[in-house]
Backbone as ProteinMPNN parsed JSONL, in Angstrom:
{"seq_chain_A": "MYKMIGDDINHRYVLSSEGAKPLVVIGVNPSTANESKLDATMRRVRGFAEHNGYDGFVMINLYPQRATNFSEVHQQRNEELHQKNLEAIRAFFKESEELDILAAWGNHAGERTYLKDCFRDIVSVLQEGGRKVAWKQIGALTKKKHPRHPLYARQDSSLEVFDVARYLEKRK", "coords_chain_A": {"N_chain_A": [[14.101, 6.103, -30.815], [13.688, 8.351, -32.55], [12.875, 8.133, -36.327], [14.171, 7.965, -39.511], [13.993, 8.326, -42.677], [15.937, 8.542, -45.473], [19.088, 10.401, -45.914], [22.196, 11.576, -44.035], [23.574, 13.639, -45.347], [22.702, 14.283, -47.944], [19.647, 14.186, -48.644], [16.786, 13.96, -46.812], [13.717, 12.254, -46.278], [11.772, 11.475, -44.491], [11.315, 12.184, -41.146], [10.631, 10.764, -38.221], [8.753, 10.399, -34.848], [7.812, 8.123, -32.18], [4.426, 7.395, -31.924], [0.858, 7.184, -31.544], [-1.051, 9.091, -32.21], [0.387, 11.329, -34.597], [1.324, 14.818, -35.207], [1.505, 15.761, -38.567], [3.986, 17.233, -39.986], [4.722, 19.459, -42.723], [7.766, 20.93, -43.986], [9.812, 23.178, -45.487], [12.24, 22.008, -46.734], [14.98, 19.854, -45.756], [17.192, 20.271, -42.705], [19.663, 19.7, -40.55], [18.756, 17.821, -38.802], [18.418, 14.621, -37.579], [17.949, 11.039, -36.881], [19.025, 10.564, -34.448], [19.529, 13.399, -33.359], [17.808, 16.263, -33.005], [17.524, 19.052, -34.871], [17.116, 22.893, -34.424], [14.832, 23.596, -35.593], [13.233, 21.327, -35.8], [13.013, 20.725, -33.054], [11.193, 22.648, -32.24], [9.045, 21.73, -33.9], [8.47, 19.436, -32.689], [7.652, 20.829, -29.972], [5.345, 22.381, -30.689], [3.582, 20.069, -31.549], [3.374, 18.726, -29.095], [2.242, 20.661, -27.73], [-0.241, 20.853, -28.527], [-1.564, 18.377, -28.352], [-0.831, 16.365, -29.494], [0.954, 13.055, -29.846], [3.354, 12.657, -30.797], [5.324, 13.33, -34.085], [5.528, 13.646, -37.326], [7.804, 14.337, -39.779], [7.955, 15.856, -42.958], [9.082, 17.289, -46.171], [8.386, 20.007, -48.694], [10.461, 19.58, -50.281], [13.147, 17.293, -50.522], [15.834, 17.617, -50.348], [18.817, 18.434, -48.688], [19.781, 21.202, -46.546], [21.326, 23.677, -44.785], [21.453, 26.435, -45.478], [18.885, 28.273, -47.086], [19.493, 29.308, -49.677], [21.051, 27.428, -51.058], [19.566, 25.399, -51.921], [18.37, 23.833, -54.744], [18.191, 25.452, -57.847], [16.334, 24.52, -59.876], [14.075, 21.822, -60.219], [15.156, 18.763, -59.062], [14.399, 15.816, -60.518], [14.251, 13.306, -59.804], [14.775, 13.03, -57.576], [12.36, 14.256, -56.297], [10.602, 12.486, -57.047], [11.254, 10.398, -55.581], [11.025, 11.459, -53.033], [8.289, 11.663, -52.918], [7.292, 9.109, -53.513], [8.524, 8.022, -50.963], [7.098, 9.209, -48.967], [4.301, 8.236, -49.755], [4.563, 5.628, -49.218], [5.256, 5.705, -46.277], [3.042, 6.669, -45.397], [0.805, 4.608, -46.088], [-0.803, 3.072, -44.656], [-2.322, 4.8, -43.092], [-5.268, 6.246, -42.263], [-6.259, 8.493, -41.365], [-5.155, 11.944, -41.024], [-3.709, 14.51, -39.548], [-2.282, 17.532, -40.86], [0.191, 19.809, -40.685], [0.811, 22.524, -42.308], [3.749, 24.161, -42.81], [6.102, 25.79, -43.895], [6.971, 28.447, -44.243], [8.063, 31.667, -45.747], [10.369, 30.642, -47.404], [9.107, 29.019, -49.814], [8.327, 30.395, -51.638], [10.337, 31.1, -53.07], [11.1, 29.369, -54.786], [9.976, 28.187, -57.908], [9.246, 25.696, -58.287], [8.679, 24.395, -56.268], [6.061, 25.076, -55.445], [4.411, 23.112, -57.56], [5.806, 20.742, -56.264], [4.208, 20.884, -53.713], [1.892, 20.596, -54.638], [1.954, 17.873, -55.768], [2.58, 16.333, -53.279], [0.281, 16.824, -51.733], [-1.806, 15.571, -53.622], [-0.851, 12.869, -53.087], [-0.959, 12.702, -50.388], [-3.62, 12.553, -50.025], [-4.558, 9.983, -51.368], [-6.539, 7.57, -51.822], [-8.982, 8.159, -50.645], [-8.038, 9.394, -48.182], [-8.743, 10.919, -44.932], [-8.211, 13.966, -44.31], [-7.162, 16.701, -42.225], [-6.237, 19.91, -42.569], [-3.921, 22.159, -41.058], [-2.426, 25.464, -39.916], [0.047, 27.527, -38.616], [-0.857, 29.898, -36.795], [-1.602, 32.902, -38.328], [-1.416, 33.261, -41.463], [1.63, 34.256, -43.233], [2.809, 37.691, -44.332], [3.453, 37.374, -46.737], [1.593, 35.465, -47.565], [2.013, 32.667, -47.338], [1.993, 29.602, -45.16], [3.065, 29.903, -41.832], [6.531, 29.409, -40.491], [7.828, 26.828, -38.13], [9.903, 27.976, -36.699], [9.72, 30.728, -36.507], [7.353, 31.618, -35.274], [5.365, 31.914, -32.213], [5.637, 29.258, -29.417], [3.463, 28.925, -28.367], [1.445, 29.495, -30.181], [-1.934, 28.918, -31.594], [-3.309, 26.476, -33.399], [-4.668, 26.806, -36.608], [-7.184, 26.456, -39.163], [-5.831, 25.279, -42.443], [-6.444, 26.483, -45.419], [-6.247, 24.691, -47.884], [-7.114, 24.283, -50.725], [-7.788, 26.924, -51.307], [-5.045, 28.013, -51.008], [-3.817, 26.641, -53.271], [-5.307, 27.405, -55.4], [-4.479, 30.007, -55.428], [-1.866, 29.991, -56.519], [-1.681, 28.925, -59.227]], "CA_chain_A": [[13.4, 7.243, -30.452], [13.34, 8.984, -33.946], [13.553, 7.111, -37.487], [14.245, 8.637, -40.421], [14.193, 7.937, -43.99], [17.148, 9.249, -46.166], [20.849, 10.272, -45.224], [22.562, 12.769, -42.97], [24.44, 14.277, -46.168], [22.191, 14.906, -49.037], [18.309, 14.247, -48.39], [15.996, 13.366, -45.862], [12.498, 12.249, -46.823], [10.936, 11.515, -43.366], [11.681, 12.034, -39.756], [9.204, 10.779, -37.103], [8.853, 10.239, -33.713], [6.85, 7.371, -31.835], [3.295, 7.948, -31.334], [-0.191, 6.895, -32.096], [-1.626, 10.424, -33.014], [1.254, 12.402, -34.635], [1.203, 15.818, -35.97], [2.125, 15.593, -39.673], [4.457, 18.771, -40.673], [5.514, 19.557, -44.046], [8.554, 22.062, -44.162], [10.335, 23.538, -47.291], [13.551, 21.253, -47.075], [15.341, 19.787, -44.087], [18.547, 20.779, -42.528], [20.527, 18.773, -39.997], [17.972, 16.743, -37.979], [18.373, 13.025, -37.847], [17.47, 10.372, -35.992], [19.965, 10.814, -33.336], [19.806, 14.666, -33.055], [17.054, 17.089, -33.531], [18.07, 20.741, -34.91], [16.162, 23.709, -33.925], [13.288, 23.442, -36.243], [12.73, 19.927, -34.93], [12.608, 20.891, -31.404], [9.949, 23.58, -32.336], [8.053, 20.943, -34.348], [8.164, 18.652, -31.359], [6.759, 21.341, -29.095], [3.922, 22.199, -31.678], [2.825, 18.674, -31.576], [3.495, 18.622, -27.758], [1.582, 21.892, -27.125], [-1.283, 20.862, -29.569], [-2.182, 17.422, -28.001], [-0.257, 15.05, -30.307], [1.87, 12.215, -28.993], [4.475, 12.622, -31.959], [5.485, 14.045, -35.061], [6.025, 12.935, -38.755], [8.289, 15.715, -40.594], [8.238, 15.641, -44.434], [9.159, 18.374, -46.775], [8.12, 20.289, -49.938], [11.916, 19.2, -51.507], [14.132, 16.63, -49.657], [17.377, 18.501, -50.363], [19.346, 18.937, -47.194], [20.51, 22.503, -47.011], [21.413, 24.508, -43.763], [21.141, 27.787, -45.826], [18.157, 27.985, -48.274], [20.025, 29.617, -50.959], [22.021, 26.348, -51.515], [18.665, 24.463, -52.574], [18.476, 23.66, -56.066], [17.411, 26.374, -58.378], [15.431, 23.861, -60.395], [14.0, 20.753, -59.207], [15.47, 17.307, -59.448], [12.873, 15.054, -60.746], [14.39, 11.884, -59.416], [14.754, 13.444, -55.882], [11.246, 14.584, -56.159], [10.104, 11.38, -57.205], [11.809, 9.674, -54.427], [10.046, 11.931, -51.99], [6.685, 11.028, -52.958], [7.635, 7.42, -52.775], [8.499, 7.624, -49.499], [5.812, 9.882, -48.421], [3.402, 7.312, -49.92], [4.955, 4.453, -48.369], [5.115, 6.033, -45.02], [1.398, 6.688, -45.032], [-0.005, 3.656, -46.668], [-1.836, 2.585, -43.562], [-2.927, 5.76, -42.129], [-6.718, 6.637, -42.683], [-6.544, 9.667, -41.07], [-4.039, 12.698, -40.978], [-3.682, 16.142, -39.05], [-1.461, 18.182, -41.329], [0.327, 21.189, -40.403], [1.618, 23.316, -43.574], [4.688, 24.999, -41.993], [7.283, 25.852, -44.48], [7.367, 29.865, -44.74], [8.297, 32.271, -47.07], [11.141, 30.278, -48.919], [8.237, 28.257, -50.872], [7.928, 31.429, -52.721], [11.596, 31.479, -53.888], [11.682, 28.305, -55.965], [9.012, 27.76, -58.549], [8.885, 24.159, -58.677], [7.817, 24.249, -54.916], [4.34, 24.917, -55.441], [4.116, 21.811, -57.736], [5.968, 19.786, -55.423], [3.426, 20.524, -52.724], [0.558, 19.979, -55.419], [1.965, 16.526, -55.635], [2.361, 15.577, -52.056], [-1.08, 17.147, -51.303], [-2.268, 14.285, -53.915], [-0.28, 11.308, -52.328], [-1.322, 12.362, -49.01], [-5.123, 12.401, -50.033], [-5.105, 9.191, -51.994], [-7.439, 6.439, -51.552], [-10.031, 8.84, -49.814], [-7.74, 9.432, -46.653], [-9.237, 12.058, -44.317], [-6.816, 15.013, -43.971], [-7.389, 18.062, -41.886], [-5.071, 20.897, -42.628], [-3.566, 23.168, -40.168], [-1.349, 26.421, -40.065], [0.508, 27.91, -37.03], [-1.808, 31.088, -36.818], [-2.362, 33.425, -39.692], [-0.386, 33.128, -42.7], [2.835, 35.596, -43.349], [2.734, 38.69, -44.837], [3.768, 36.589, -48.21], [0.387, 34.423, -47.853], [2.7, 31.259, -46.846], [1.926, 29.121, -43.739], [4.241, 30.227, -40.911], [7.486, 28.487, -40.564], [8.002, 26.712, -36.853], [10.95, 28.865, -35.893], [9.051, 32.096, -36.664], [6.012, 31.365, -34.561], [5.563, 31.655, -30.802], [5.345, 28.077, -29.314], [2.111, 28.868, -27.793], [0.673, 29.896, -31.219], [-2.809, 28.077, -32.135], [-3.138, 25.958, -34.914], [-5.723, 27.347, -37.354], [-7.557, 25.691, -40.404], [-5.088, 25.921, -43.361], [-7.439, 26.488, -46.832], [-5.375, 24.13, -48.986], [-7.659, 24.639, -51.998], [-7.296, 28.406, -51.734], [-3.606, 28.186, -51.318], [-3.24, 26.086, -54.545], [-5.603, 28.062, -56.653], [-3.739, 31.308, -55.796], [-0.524, 29.617, -56.984], [-1.451, 28.532, -60.455]], "C_chain_A": [[13.097, 8.085, -31.882], [13.805, 7.899, -35.059], [13.751, 8.096, -38.36], [14.534, 7.83, -41.684], [15.02, 8.806, -44.985], [18.489, 8.987, -45.614], [21.223, 11.486, -44.596], [23.304, 13.797, -44.263], [23.314, 15.075, -47.292], [20.824, 14.982, -48.999], [17.962, 13.497, -47.467], [14.615, 13.329, -46.599], [11.509, 12.312, -45.667], [11.698, 11.321, -42.121], [10.632, 11.928, -38.997], [9.604, 10.414, -36.01], [7.616, 8.978, -33.302], [5.738, 7.938, -31.223], [1.893, 7.478, -32.388], [-1.121, 7.659, -32.64], [-0.448, 11.407, -33.404], [0.907, 13.407, -35.381], [2.147, 15.536, -37.258], [2.697, 16.912, -40.05], [4.972, 18.642, -41.779], [6.06, 21.101, -43.966], [8.886, 22.162, -45.269], [11.441, 22.586, -47.526], [14.072, 21.186, -45.915], [16.884, 19.992, -44.268], [19.143, 19.741, -41.936], [20.322, 17.804, -39.149], [18.258, 15.336, -38.528], [18.05, 12.346, -36.726], [17.991, 10.238, -34.758], [20.131, 12.4, -32.722], [18.676, 15.685, -33.761], [17.706, 18.423, -33.769], [16.733, 21.517, -34.361], [14.94, 23.808, -34.528], [12.526, 22.391, -35.843], [12.341, 19.899, -33.842], [11.448, 21.751, -31.468], [8.897, 22.864, -32.95], [7.56, 20.308, -33.399], [7.081, 19.462, -30.395], [5.624, 21.714, -29.792], [3.179, 21.227, -31.366], [2.757, 18.655, -30.025], [2.384, 19.728, -26.801], [-0.13, 21.261, -27.433], [-2.237, 19.469, -29.22], [-1.881, 16.012, -28.842], [0.938, 14.45, -29.74], [3.475, 11.86, -29.764], [4.441, 13.403, -32.951], [5.659, 13.107, -36.237], [6.556, 14.171, -39.509], [8.631, 15.346, -42.011], [8.354, 16.958, -45.134], [8.863, 18.642, -48.203], [9.231, 19.581, -51.132], [12.794, 18.567, -50.392], [15.385, 17.06, -49.466], [17.95, 18.96, -49.057], [20.287, 19.96, -47.496], [20.32, 23.175, -45.765], [20.829, 26.061, -44.126], [19.975, 27.698, -47.543], [18.388, 28.282, -49.617], [20.941, 28.309, -51.651], [21.012, 25.227, -51.977], [18.487, 24.793, -53.989], [17.72, 24.553, -56.834], [16.166, 25.54, -59.476], [15.487, 22.259, -60.031], [14.576, 19.76, -60.035], [14.628, 16.444, -59.486], [12.923, 13.778, -60.094], [14.417, 11.928, -57.825], [13.345, 13.595, -55.736], [10.283, 13.29, -55.984], [10.324, 10.025, -56.077], [10.955, 9.956, -53.106], [8.941, 11.57, -51.853], [6.745, 9.983, -52.982], [7.739, 7.294, -51.271], [7.487, 8.308, -48.657], [4.609, 8.811, -48.557], [3.551, 6.283, -49.182], [4.879, 4.341, -46.881], [3.661, 5.794, -44.669], [0.49, 5.651, -45.502], [-1.097, 3.2, -45.731], [-2.579, 3.197, -42.983], [-4.101, 5.96, -42.833], [-6.817, 8.005, -42.485], [-5.347, 10.642, -40.717], [-4.131, 13.981, -40.313], [-2.196, 16.442, -39.75], [-1.218, 19.429, -41.101], [1.241, 21.802, -41.699], [2.391, 24.402, -42.574], [6.109, 25.187, -42.791], [7.598, 27.541, -44.793], [7.425, 30.285, -46.078], [9.136, 31.811, -48.169], [10.438, 29.952, -49.892], [8.448, 29.272, -52.2], [9.483, 31.833, -53.634], [12.068, 30.394, -54.592], [10.149, 28.293, -56.568], [8.351, 26.595, -58.315], [8.135, 23.914, -57.466], [6.277, 23.873, -54.705], [3.931, 23.595, -56.331], [4.711, 20.61, -57.462], [5.049, 19.732, -54.124], [1.74, 20.047, -53.067], [0.297, 18.567, -55.364], [1.744, 15.666, -54.422], [0.991, 15.891, -51.595], [-2.039, 15.778, -52.181], [-1.837, 13.134, -53.645], [-1.064, 11.483, -51.088], [-2.964, 12.2, -48.655], [-5.5, 10.966, -50.826], [-5.972, 8.3, -51.526], [-8.56, 7.034, -50.371], [-9.468, 9.184, -48.3], [-8.254, 10.607, -46.331], [-7.728, 12.448, -43.816], [-7.535, 16.108, -43.407], [-5.971, 18.726, -41.653], [-5.104, 21.987, -41.822], [-2.581, 24.039, -40.606], [-0.929, 26.915, -38.604], [0.133, 29.697, -37.307], [-2.148, 31.637, -37.881], [-1.235, 33.366, -40.371], [0.531, 34.322, -42.705], [2.132, 36.758, -44.34], [2.529, 38.146, -46.794], [2.797, 35.792, -48.363], [1.02, 32.879, -47.953], [2.349, 30.829, -45.216], [3.36, 29.423, -43.273], [5.321, 29.147, -40.582], [7.773, 28.193, -38.786], [8.838, 27.873, -35.947], [10.44, 30.389, -35.629], [7.802, 32.298, -36.22], [6.333, 31.383, -33.037], [5.039, 29.94, -30.81], [3.862, 28.058, -28.669], [0.726, 29.148, -28.608], [-0.511, 28.773, -31.346], [-2.484, 27.673, -33.202], [-4.598, 25.934, -35.674], [-5.971, 26.323, -38.557], [-6.632, 26.239, -41.544], [-5.904, 25.23, -44.709], [-6.431, 25.836, -47.887], [-5.733, 24.436, -50.323], [-7.241, 25.903, -52.21], [-5.796, 28.69, -51.939], [-2.931, 27.841, -52.439], [-3.637, 26.777, -55.796], [-5.033, 29.387, -56.743], [-2.141, 31.021, -56.205], [-0.467, 28.726, -58.312], [-0.572, 28.931, -61.566]], "O_chain_A": [[11.912, 8.38, -32.041], [14.703, 7.068, -34.925], [13.483, 9.228, -37.957], [15.225, 6.811, -41.687], [14.545, 9.917, -45.22], [18.962, 7.978, -45.091], [20.455, 12.444, -44.679], [23.565, 14.921, -43.834], [23.197, 16.298, -47.37], [20.507, 16.101, -49.404], [18.579, 12.474, -47.17], [14.332, 14.201, -47.421], [10.527, 13.05, -45.741], [12.576, 10.466, -42.003], [9.743, 12.78, -38.98], [10.777, 10.052, -35.923], [6.613, 8.88, -34.01], [5.79, 8.734, -30.285], [1.896, 7.439, -33.618], [-1.957, 7.212, -33.425], [-0.237, 12.318, -32.604], [0.157, 13.133, -36.318], [3.312, 15.162, -37.127], [1.894, 17.756, -40.45], [5.741, 17.697, -41.953], [5.384, 22.128, -43.907], [8.447, 21.424, -46.151], [11.591, 22.325, -48.719], [13.894, 22.037, -45.044], [17.599, 19.95, -45.269], [19.259, 18.733, -42.631], [21.181, 17.037, -38.713], [18.309, 15.028, -39.719], [17.869, 12.924, -35.654], [17.259, 9.712, -33.919], [20.801, 12.587, -31.706], [18.697, 15.861, -34.98], [18.418, 18.894, -32.882], [15.672, 21.017, -33.99], [13.971, 24.14, -33.844], [11.329, 22.475, -35.567], [11.409, 19.178, -33.483], [10.61, 21.516, -30.598], [7.761, 23.233, -32.653], [6.371, 20.43, -33.103], [5.981, 19.011, -30.077], [4.647, 21.16, -29.29], [2.068, 21.453, -30.886], [1.569, 18.504, -29.741], [1.929, 19.618, -25.662], [-1.021, 21.278, -26.583], [-3.386, 19.371, -29.649], [-2.502, 14.949, -28.826], [1.832, 15.122, -29.225], [4.379, 11.103, -29.409], [3.58, 14.282, -32.922], [5.91, 11.911, -36.085], [5.733, 15.019, -39.855], [9.555, 14.561, -42.223], [7.653, 17.843, -44.643], [9.014, 17.716, -49.0], [9.029, 19.215, -52.289], [13.138, 19.248, -49.426], [15.981, 16.857, -48.408], [17.437, 19.9, -48.451], [21.236, 19.906, -48.279], [19.136, 23.356, -45.481], [20.063, 26.73, -43.431], [20.246, 27.237, -48.651], [17.785, 27.783, -50.567], [21.431, 28.419, -52.775], [21.491, 24.174, -52.398], [18.461, 25.963, -54.37], [16.513, 24.547, -56.591], [15.136, 26.156, -59.752], [16.469, 21.601, -59.689], [14.589, 19.737, -61.266], [13.998, 16.207, -58.455], [11.898, 13.156, -59.815], [14.129, 11.015, -57.051], [12.966, 12.886, -54.803], [9.459, 13.096, -55.091], [9.652, 9.007, -55.911], [10.399, 9.146, -52.365], [8.498, 11.153, -50.782], [5.947, 9.562, -52.144], [7.082, 6.537, -50.557], [7.132, 7.782, -47.602], [3.972, 8.526, -47.543], [2.63, 5.973, -48.426], [4.566, 3.322, -46.266], [3.203, 4.965, -43.882], [-0.703, 5.856, -45.281], [-2.236, 2.988, -46.146], [-3.49, 2.682, -42.335], [-4.035, 5.864, -44.058], [-7.393, 8.716, -43.308], [-4.461, 10.102, -40.055], [-5.016, 14.625, -40.875], [-1.168, 15.857, -39.411], [-2.116, 20.263, -41.224], [2.384, 21.383, -41.889], [1.868, 25.217, -41.813], [7.144, 24.738, -42.3], [8.488, 27.811, -45.6], [7.086, 29.738, -47.127], [9.033, 32.141, -49.35], [10.799, 30.382, -50.987], [8.659, 28.979, -53.377], [9.624, 32.628, -54.563], [13.226, 30.34, -55.006], [9.195, 28.38, -55.794], [7.136, 26.464, -58.165], [7.067, 23.305, -57.511], [5.621, 22.981, -54.166], [3.042, 22.927, -55.804], [4.436, 19.57, -58.062], [5.054, 18.695, -53.459], [0.845, 19.526, -52.402], [-0.763, 17.995, -55.113], [1.046, 14.653, -54.365], [0.515, 14.971, -50.93], [-2.834, 15.088, -51.543], [-2.555, 12.207, -54.02], [-1.788, 10.568, -50.695], [-3.486, 11.885, -47.585], [-6.704, 10.741, -50.953], [-6.07, 8.484, -50.313], [-8.883, 6.385, -49.377], [-10.239, 9.253, -47.343], [-8.326, 11.459, -47.216], [-6.748, 11.889, -43.326], [-8.521, 16.518, -44.021], [-5.007, 18.385, -40.967], [-6.077, 22.74, -41.776], [-1.843, 23.689, -41.527], [-1.589, 26.659, -37.597], [0.836, 30.493, -37.928], [-2.99, 31.058, -38.567], [-0.127, 33.422, -39.839], [0.146, 35.36, -42.168], [1.077, 36.614, -44.958], [1.748, 38.49, -47.681], [2.901, 35.163, -49.416], [0.463, 32.021, -48.638], [2.436, 31.604, -44.264], [4.422, 29.308, -43.886], [4.929, 27.993, -40.409], [7.931, 29.195, -38.089], [8.52, 28.435, -34.899], [10.768, 31.068, -34.655], [7.116, 33.164, -36.764], [7.402, 30.941, -32.617], [4.367, 29.397, -31.686], [3.259, 26.99, -28.563], [-0.444, 29.119, -28.226], [-0.1, 27.621, -31.205], [-1.643, 28.164, -33.954], [-5.501, 25.158, -35.361], [-5.123, 25.494, -38.889], [-6.563, 27.458, -41.703], [-6.013, 24.041, -45.008], [-5.861, 26.572, -48.692], [-4.866, 24.823, -51.108], [-6.446, 26.16, -53.114], [-5.356, 29.425, -52.823], [-1.854, 28.328, -52.783], [-2.985, 26.887, -56.834], [-4.998, 29.977, -57.823], [-1.319, 31.936, -56.152], [0.47, 27.964, -58.552], [-0.61, 28.321, -62.634]]}, "name": "protein", "num_of_chains": 1, "seq": "MYKMIGDDINHRYVLSSEGAKPLVVIGVNPSTANESKLDATMRRVRGFAEHNGYDGFVMINLYPQRATNFSEVHQQRNEELHQKNLEAIRAFFKESEELDILAAWGNHAGERTYLKDCFRDIVSVLQEGGRKVAWKQIGALTKKKHPRHPLYARQDSSLEVFDVARYLEKRK"}
């Protein structure tokens, strides 16, 4: 039912369900979900996808290191891990011509300065080849101006347009 690229201990690059029109979700970092069991965040992601008319989901993250507590995420970016994340994302979406992408990483993204650059690189990969991308966020941005994390939003919240260019401009 679910497919995963990564492993159960150290990193996860992609977690997806079957579907012709999936919602692509970008989180901050993976926790415990895998191809056999969804965690709380992934159950919420699945719910947002279903509630908004998608028949599946694809979960990727700004940084692929598995950590149930964000304080355990690397203080400095591991470049090899980052490059493998970009390679997995590129390979997974190589045949996709259009993507609906939900930015959904919450305030933790501001706690590691390298995450803005990770996002900038992921945006480049997702828009390669002129791919059509529709950016979305859950409701309004947080007070710290990050796209809301699925665990901290109502399940019936609407998906709004995420201004990716403005977000990146404010994080130069």
